[in-house]
Amino acid sequence: MMKYRILFITVAASLCFSCEISVSNIYLQDVTVDSNGLSCKGIKVMDHTEKNDRTEFSYGEKIVFLYDEMKGFALQDGKAYPNMSIYLITKQGDTILSKPNLFPHEQGYTEKDLNLRTNVLFAKPMLPNNEYKVAVNVVDKNSDAYYNWERNFSVIHNPLLKTKKNGFTYEVQYLYSNNREVVIANNIIKRNEEIALFIENIEGFEVDSYGDANIKATIDLTEADGTLINLNDDLFPNLVNAKDLNEQLYASLKITKKNIKNPVTCTFTLKDTNNGHQLETTFDLTVID
């Protein structure tokens, strides 16, 4: 195990030029809209699992909101000049993230190419077991027209991960695909896909005078019929810097075997050999070719 950091870009705005993107046919519901001049048929949702209208997301899930046929821009030489701002607001009304002026450059787009979308990743500064509001402001740089919308969401711990712990605490835990560069929100992965289990801000280690912890960790993979696919029972052969462990602990896995009997049960165990604190996380994966 080595230190491995994932950089989450929590919110972003972009224009989509591909006509091959598959999106939901159902518009987002329970959306508060305030508009003047700009309008669209509705907001569609696209994610990396199933396209649906949810208000609850596992930590790390990425959602794309697409605006269906947004119109009303004051065209100059046949081009529109949009801008967008995105805000994340807590249930108490505090703004925890502000991203104004996401299209700062004076670049115009034809109406054909004007497929606006908003990307939201339900990760830090958002945390599980909390409710938030996403507020998006779309404006026309060449007029007073605008289209503002907001909607409430909640972030939860990934229900795929079943964890028992004694003495250890942590802030967030998630599965990540290095190949797809997304957090795994369902249990379907591909054979040979590189997966990692991440645990962040974990505490409960006994630390020696050099700042090191003496821990043991294992991970094993078992098919549905009980066949052991893989066992790594010595993920930490040496003392480990406790500060690095606290920031982010991860265990990687990859299933290469053909004709797997699904689901595959993965079990990760962690133990502090000095104070006896323990943690065990299990999750099931369905492996496809």
Short mmCIF file of C-alpha atoms in Angstrom, two decimals:
data_model
loop_
_atom_site.label_atom_id
_atom_site.label_comp_id
_atom_site.label_asym_id
_atom_site.label_seq_id
_atom_site.Cartn_x
_atom_site.Cartn_y
_atom_site.Cartn_z
CA MET A 1 0.00 0.00 0.00
CA MET A 2 1.23 3.44 -0.91
CA LYS A 3 -0.31 6.84 -0.44
CA TYR A 4 -2.90 7.44 -3.14
CA ARG A 5 -4.94 10.61 -3.46
CA ILE A 6 -8.09 11.19 -5.50
CA LEU A 7 -8.86 14.74 -6.53
CA PHE A 8 -12.60 15.30 -6.59
CA ILE A 9 -13.85 18.19 -8.71
CA THR A 10 -17.13 18.74 -6.92
CA VAL A 11 -18.96 20.97 -9.39
CA ALA A 12 -18.37 22.02 -12.98
CA ALA A 13 -20.17 23.42 -16.00
CA SER A 14 -19.68 22.42 -19.59
CA LEU A 15 -21.19 22.28 -23.03
CA CYS A 16 -21.92 18.91 -24.56
CA PHE A 17 -21.38 18.54 -28.30
CA SER A 18 -22.05 14.81 -28.60
CA CYS A 19 -25.41 13.67 -29.92
CA GLU A 20 -24.76 10.12 -28.70
CA ILE A 21 -25.19 10.79 -24.99
CA SER A 22 -27.93 8.64 -23.45
CA VAL A 23 -30.03 10.53 -20.91
CA SER A 24 -33.21 10.06 -18.95
CA ASN A 25 -36.50 10.75 -20.75
CA ILE A 26 -38.02 11.96 -17.48
CA TYR A 27 -37.45 15.54 -16.42
CA LEU A 28 -36.18 16.31 -12.93
CA GLN A 29 -39.05 16.77 -10.50
CA ASP A 30 -39.47 18.99 -7.42
CA VAL A 31 -37.26 21.71 -8.91
CA THR A 32 -37.69 25.34 -7.89
CA VAL A 33 -37.23 27.55 -10.96
CA ASP A 34 -36.96 31.34 -11.23
CA SER A 35 -36.49 32.52 -14.81
CA ASN A 36 -36.69 35.61 -16.97
CA GLY A 37 -36.24 35.37 -20.73
CA LEU A 38 -34.43 32.01 -20.68
CA SER A 39 -36.45 28.80 -20.73
CA CYS A 40 -36.03 25.09 -21.31
CA LYS A 41 -38.36 22.12 -21.61
CA GLY A 42 -36.91 20.62 -18.45
CA ILE A 43 -33.78 19.29 -16.79
CA LYS A 44 -32.69 15.74 -17.60
CA VAL A 45 -30.39 13.56 -15.53
CA MET A 46 -27.45 11.40 -16.55
CA ASP A 47 -25.27 9.29 -14.26
CA HIS A 48 -22.98 6.29 -14.55
CA THR A 49 -25.48 3.77 -13.17
CA GLU A 50 -29.14 4.13 -14.08
CA LYS A 51 -30.80 7.30 -15.28
CA ASN A 52 -33.44 8.27 -12.78
CA ASP A 53 -34.85 11.03 -10.63
CA ARG A 54 -33.34 10.58 -7.17
CA THR A 55 -32.81 12.87 -4.22
CA GLU A 56 -30.46 10.54 -2.32
CA PHE A 57 -26.91 9.82 -3.44
CA SER A 58 -24.04 7.77 -2.10
CA TYR A 59 -20.91 9.70 -1.25
CA GLY A 60 -18.81 10.17 -4.38
CA GLU A 61 -21.55 9.72 -6.98
CA LYS A 62 -21.33 11.94 -10.05
CA ILE A 63 -24.50 13.34 -11.65
CA VAL A 64 -24.89 15.38 -14.82
CA PHE A 65 -27.86 17.70 -15.28
CA LEU A 66 -28.70 18.58 -18.89
CA TYR A 67 -30.96 21.44 -19.97
CA ASP A 68 -33.33 20.37 -22.73
CA GLU A 69 -33.56 22.99 -25.47
CA MET A 70 -32.66 26.07 -23.46
CA LYS A 71 -33.66 29.16 -25.43
CA GLY A 72 -33.98 32.90 -25.08
CA PHE A 73 -30.39 34.08 -25.49
CA ALA A 74 -29.80 37.36 -27.30
CA LEU A 75 -27.86 36.07 -30.29
CA GLN A 76 -24.96 38.01 -31.78
CA ASP A 77 -23.96 36.88 -35.26
CA GLY A 78 -26.04 33.78 -34.65
CA LYS A 79 -24.27 32.86 -31.41
CA ALA A 80 -25.31 32.78 -27.76
CA TYR A 81 -23.06 33.78 -24.88
CA PRO A 82 -24.05 31.94 -21.68
CA ASN A 83 -22.55 31.97 -18.23
CA MET A 84 -23.21 29.76 -15.22
CA SER A 85 -22.70 29.78 -11.46
CA ILE A 86 -23.15 26.84 -9.07
CA TYR A 87 -23.61 26.90 -5.30
CA LEU A 88 -23.80 24.18 -2.64
CA ILE A 89 -25.82 25.13 0.44
CA THR A 90 -26.32 23.25 3.70
CA LYS A 91 -29.71 22.58 5.25
CA GLN A 92 -28.91 25.38 7.72
CA GLY A 93 -28.46 27.83 4.83
CA ASP A 94 -24.66 28.07 4.82
CA THR A 95 -22.92 28.20 1.43
CA ILE A 96 -20.13 25.62 1.56
CA LEU A 97 -19.05 25.92 -2.08
CA SER A 98 -19.38 28.79 -4.53
CA LYS A 99 -18.37 28.52 -8.19
CA PRO A 100 -19.37 31.70 -10.02
CA ASN A 101 -18.58 32.70 -13.59
CA LEU A 102 -17.80 29.22 -14.94
CA PHE A 103 -17.75 30.47 -18.56
CA PRO A 104 -15.41 33.50 -18.18
CA HIS A 105 -14.22 33.59 -21.78
CA GLU A 106 -16.14 35.48 -24.44
CA GLN A 107 -16.82 32.44 -26.59
CA GLY A 108 -20.10 32.17 -28.45
CA TYR A 109 -22.05 29.04 -29.31
CA THR A 110 -24.62 28.41 -31.99
CA GLU A 111 -28.03 27.28 -30.76
CA LYS A 112 -27.32 23.85 -32.27
CA ASP A 113 -24.22 23.46 -30.09
CA LEU A 114 -25.71 25.06 -26.98
CA ASN A 115 -26.28 21.92 -24.94
CA LEU A 116 -25.56 23.20 -21.43
CA ARG A 117 -24.93 20.79 -18.60
CA THR A 118 -24.00 20.94 -14.93
CA ASN A 119 -21.77 18.31 -13.30
CA VAL A 120 -22.17 17.68 -9.58
CA LEU A 121 -20.07 15.23 -7.59
CA PHE A 122 -21.54 14.43 -4.19
CA ALA A 123 -18.22 14.53 -2.35
CA LYS A 124 -16.33 16.91 -0.07
CA PRO A 125 -17.19 19.49 1.14
CA MET A 126 -20.42 17.47 1.24
CA LEU A 127 -20.40 14.57 3.70
CA PRO A 128 -22.68 11.57 4.29
CA ASN A 129 -25.75 11.80 6.54
CA ASN A 130 -26.38 15.41 5.56
CA GLU A 131 -28.82 17.33 3.39
CA TYR A 132 -27.82 19.97 0.85
CA LYS A 133 -29.22 22.27 -1.78
CA VAL A 134 -27.74 22.61 -5.26
CA ALA A 135 -28.44 26.03 -6.77
CA VAL A 136 -27.57 26.81 -10.40
CA ASN A 137 -27.76 30.21 -12.11
CA VAL A 138 -27.62 30.43 -15.92
CA VAL A 139 -27.43 33.92 -17.41
CA ASP A 140 -27.15 35.55 -20.82
CA LYS A 141 -24.07 37.74 -21.06
CA ASN A 142 -25.78 39.97 -23.63
CA SER A 143 -29.11 40.57 -21.87
CA ASP A 144 -30.85 40.48 -18.51
CA ALA A 145 -32.24 37.00 -19.19
CA TYR A 146 -31.58 34.25 -16.64
CA TYR A 147 -32.66 30.77 -15.61
CA ASN A 148 -32.13 29.86 -11.96
CA TRP A 149 -33.01 26.53 -10.38
CA GLU A 150 -32.42 24.74 -7.11
CA ARG A 151 -33.19 21.37 -5.57
CA ASN A 152 -32.61 19.57 -2.28
CA PHE A 153 -30.47 16.42 -2.08
CA SER A 154 -29.11 14.17 0.65
CA VAL A 155 -25.77 12.34 0.77
CA ILE A 156 -25.49 8.91 2.40
CA HIS A 157 -22.82 6.30 3.05
CA ASN A 158 -22.59 3.74 0.26
CA PRO A 159 -25.14 1.02 1.24
CA LEU A 160 -23.03 -1.59 -0.58
CA LEU A 161 -20.40 -1.36 2.16
CA LYS A 162 -21.22 -3.27 5.34
CA THR A 163 -18.83 -2.29 8.12
CA LYS A 164 -18.28 -3.51 11.66
CA LYS A 165 -15.79 -1.62 13.80
CA ASN A 166 -14.42 -1.69 17.32
CA GLY A 167 -12.25 1.26 18.33
CA PHE A 168 -11.79 2.73 14.85
CA THR A 169 -13.77 5.67 13.48
CA TYR A 170 -13.76 7.18 9.98
CA GLU A 171 -15.38 10.00 8.02
CA VAL A 172 -16.10 8.47 4.60
CA GLN A 173 -15.65 5.14 2.86
CA TYR A 174 -16.15 4.39 -0.83
CA LEU A 175 -15.31 2.12 -3.76
CA TYR A 176 -13.47 3.66 -6.70
CA SER A 177 -12.82 2.46 -10.25
CA ASN A 178 -9.42 3.53 -11.54
CA ASN A 179 -10.42 2.57 -15.09
CA ARG A 180 -13.65 4.57 -15.19
CA GLU A 181 -12.49 7.23 -12.71
CA VAL A 182 -15.80 7.12 -10.85
CA VAL A 183 -17.01 6.05 -7.46
CA ILE A 184 -18.85 2.74 -7.75
CA ALA A 185 -22.45 3.34 -6.71
CA ASN A 186 -23.81 -0.02 -7.82
CA ASN A 187 -22.20 -3.45 -7.51
CA ILE A 188 -21.38 -4.11 -11.18
CA ILE A 189 -17.76 -4.10 -12.34
CA LYS A 190 -15.91 -5.55 -15.33
CA ARG A 191 -13.38 -8.35 -15.25
CA ASN A 192 -9.83 -6.90 -15.02
CA GLU A 193 -11.18 -3.60 -13.72
CA GLU A 194 -8.94 -1.99 -11.10
CA ILE A 195 -10.96 -1.26 -7.96
CA ALA A 196 -9.95 0.37 -4.68
CA LEU A 197 -11.64 0.61 -1.30
CA PHE A 198 -10.90 3.99 0.30
CA ILE A 199 -11.34 4.96 3.95
CA GLU A 200 -10.67 8.60 4.84
CA ASN A 201 -9.98 10.32 8.16
CA ILE A 202 -9.73 7.04 10.03
CA GLU A 203 -8.74 7.29 13.68
CA GLY A 204 -8.03 4.85 16.49
CA PHE A 205 -4.42 3.84 15.84
CA GLU A 206 -1.87 3.58 18.61
CA VAL A 207 1.05 5.77 17.51
CA ASP A 208 4.64 5.25 18.63
CA SER A 209 7.22 7.95 19.31
CA TYR A 210 8.19 8.00 15.61
CA GLY A 211 4.62 8.65 14.46
CA ASP A 212 4.13 5.08 13.17
CA ALA A 213 1.32 2.58 13.68
CA ASN A 214 1.65 -1.22 13.83
CA ILE A 215 -1.34 -2.57 11.92
CA LYS A 216 -2.31 -5.66 9.99
CA ALA A 217 -4.76 -5.74 7.11
CA THR A 218 -6.14 -8.42 4.81
CA ILE A 219 -8.45 -8.58 1.83
CA ASP A 220 -10.03 -11.70 0.35
CA LEU A 221 -12.36 -12.40 -2.58
CA THR A 222 -14.78 -15.34 -2.54
CA GLU A 223 -17.15 -16.57 -5.25
CA ALA A 224 -20.82 -17.27 -4.55
CA ASP A 225 -20.12 -21.01 -4.20
CA GLY A 226 -17.44 -20.38 -1.55
CA THR A 227 -14.42 -20.69 -3.84
CA LEU A 228 -11.59 -18.44 -2.67
CA ILE A 229 -10.37 -16.35 -5.62
CA ASN A 230 -7.67 -14.37 -3.91
CA LEU A 231 -6.29 -13.71 -0.43
CA ASN A 232 -3.80 -11.03 0.54
CA ASP A 233 -3.19 -11.36 4.26
CA ASP A 234 -0.30 -8.93 4.66
CA LEU A 235 -1.20 -5.55 3.19
CA PHE A 236 0.99 -3.73 5.75
CA PRO A 237 4.21 -5.76 6.19
CA ASN A 238 5.95 -2.81 7.84
CA LEU A 239 5.11 -0.02 10.25
CA VAL A 240 3.04 2.71 8.59
CA ASN A 241 3.01 6.48 9.13
CA ALA A 242 -0.14 7.15 11.15
CA LYS A 243 -0.70 10.58 9.57
CA ASP A 244 -0.83 9.05 6.09
CA LEU A 245 -3.24 6.38 7.32
CA ASN A 246 -5.49 9.00 8.85
CA GLU A 247 -5.67 10.99 5.61
CA GLN A 248 -6.49 8.06 3.36
CA LEU A 249 -6.22 4.30 3.65
CA TYR A 250 -6.88 2.17 0.60
CA ALA A 251 -6.85 -1.45 -0.51
CA SER A 252 -6.85 -2.32 -4.22
CA LEU A 253 -8.24 -5.38 -5.98
CA LYS A 254 -8.75 -6.74 -9.49
CA ILE A 255 -10.71 -9.82 -10.53
CA THR A 256 -9.18 -11.56 -13.55
CA LYS A 257 -10.74 -15.01 -13.36
CA LYS A 258 -13.15 -16.05 -16.12
CA ASN A 259 -16.55 -17.67 -15.55
CA ILE A 260 -16.99 -16.14 -12.14
CA LYS A 261 -19.86 -17.36 -9.98
CA ASN A 262 -21.50 -14.10 -8.93
CA PRO A 263 -21.69 -12.34 -6.64
CA VAL A 264 -18.11 -12.11 -5.43
CA THR A 265 -17.87 -11.24 -1.74
CA CYS A 266 -14.95 -8.99 -0.80
CA THR A 267 -13.83 -8.74 2.82
CA PHE A 268 -11.34 -6.17 4.10
CA THR A 269 -10.11 -6.40 7.69
CA LEU A 270 -7.93 -3.99 9.64
CA LYS A 271 -6.42 -4.50 13.11
CA ASP A 272 -4.11 -2.46 15.31
CA THR A 273 -1.80 -5.07 16.82
CA ASN A 274 -0.99 -2.86 19.82
CA ASN A 275 -4.41 -1.76 21.08
CA GLY A 276 -6.61 -4.42 19.46
CA HIS A 277 -8.87 -2.01 17.57
CA GLN A 278 -10.53 -3.67 14.57
CA LEU A 279 -12.56 -2.86 11.47
CA GLU A 280 -14.15 -5.16 8.89
CA THR A 281 -15.84 -4.07 5.65
CA THR A 282 -17.61 -6.48 3.31
CA PHE A 283 -19.27 -5.85 -0.05
CA ASP A 284 -20.57 -7.93 -2.96
CA LEU A 285 -19.59 -7.36 -6.60
CA THR A 286 -21.14 -8.69 -9.78
CA VAL A 287 -18.40 -9.23 -12.36
CA ILE A 288 -19.19 -9.01 -16.08
CA ASP A 289 -17.03 -9.29 -19.22
#
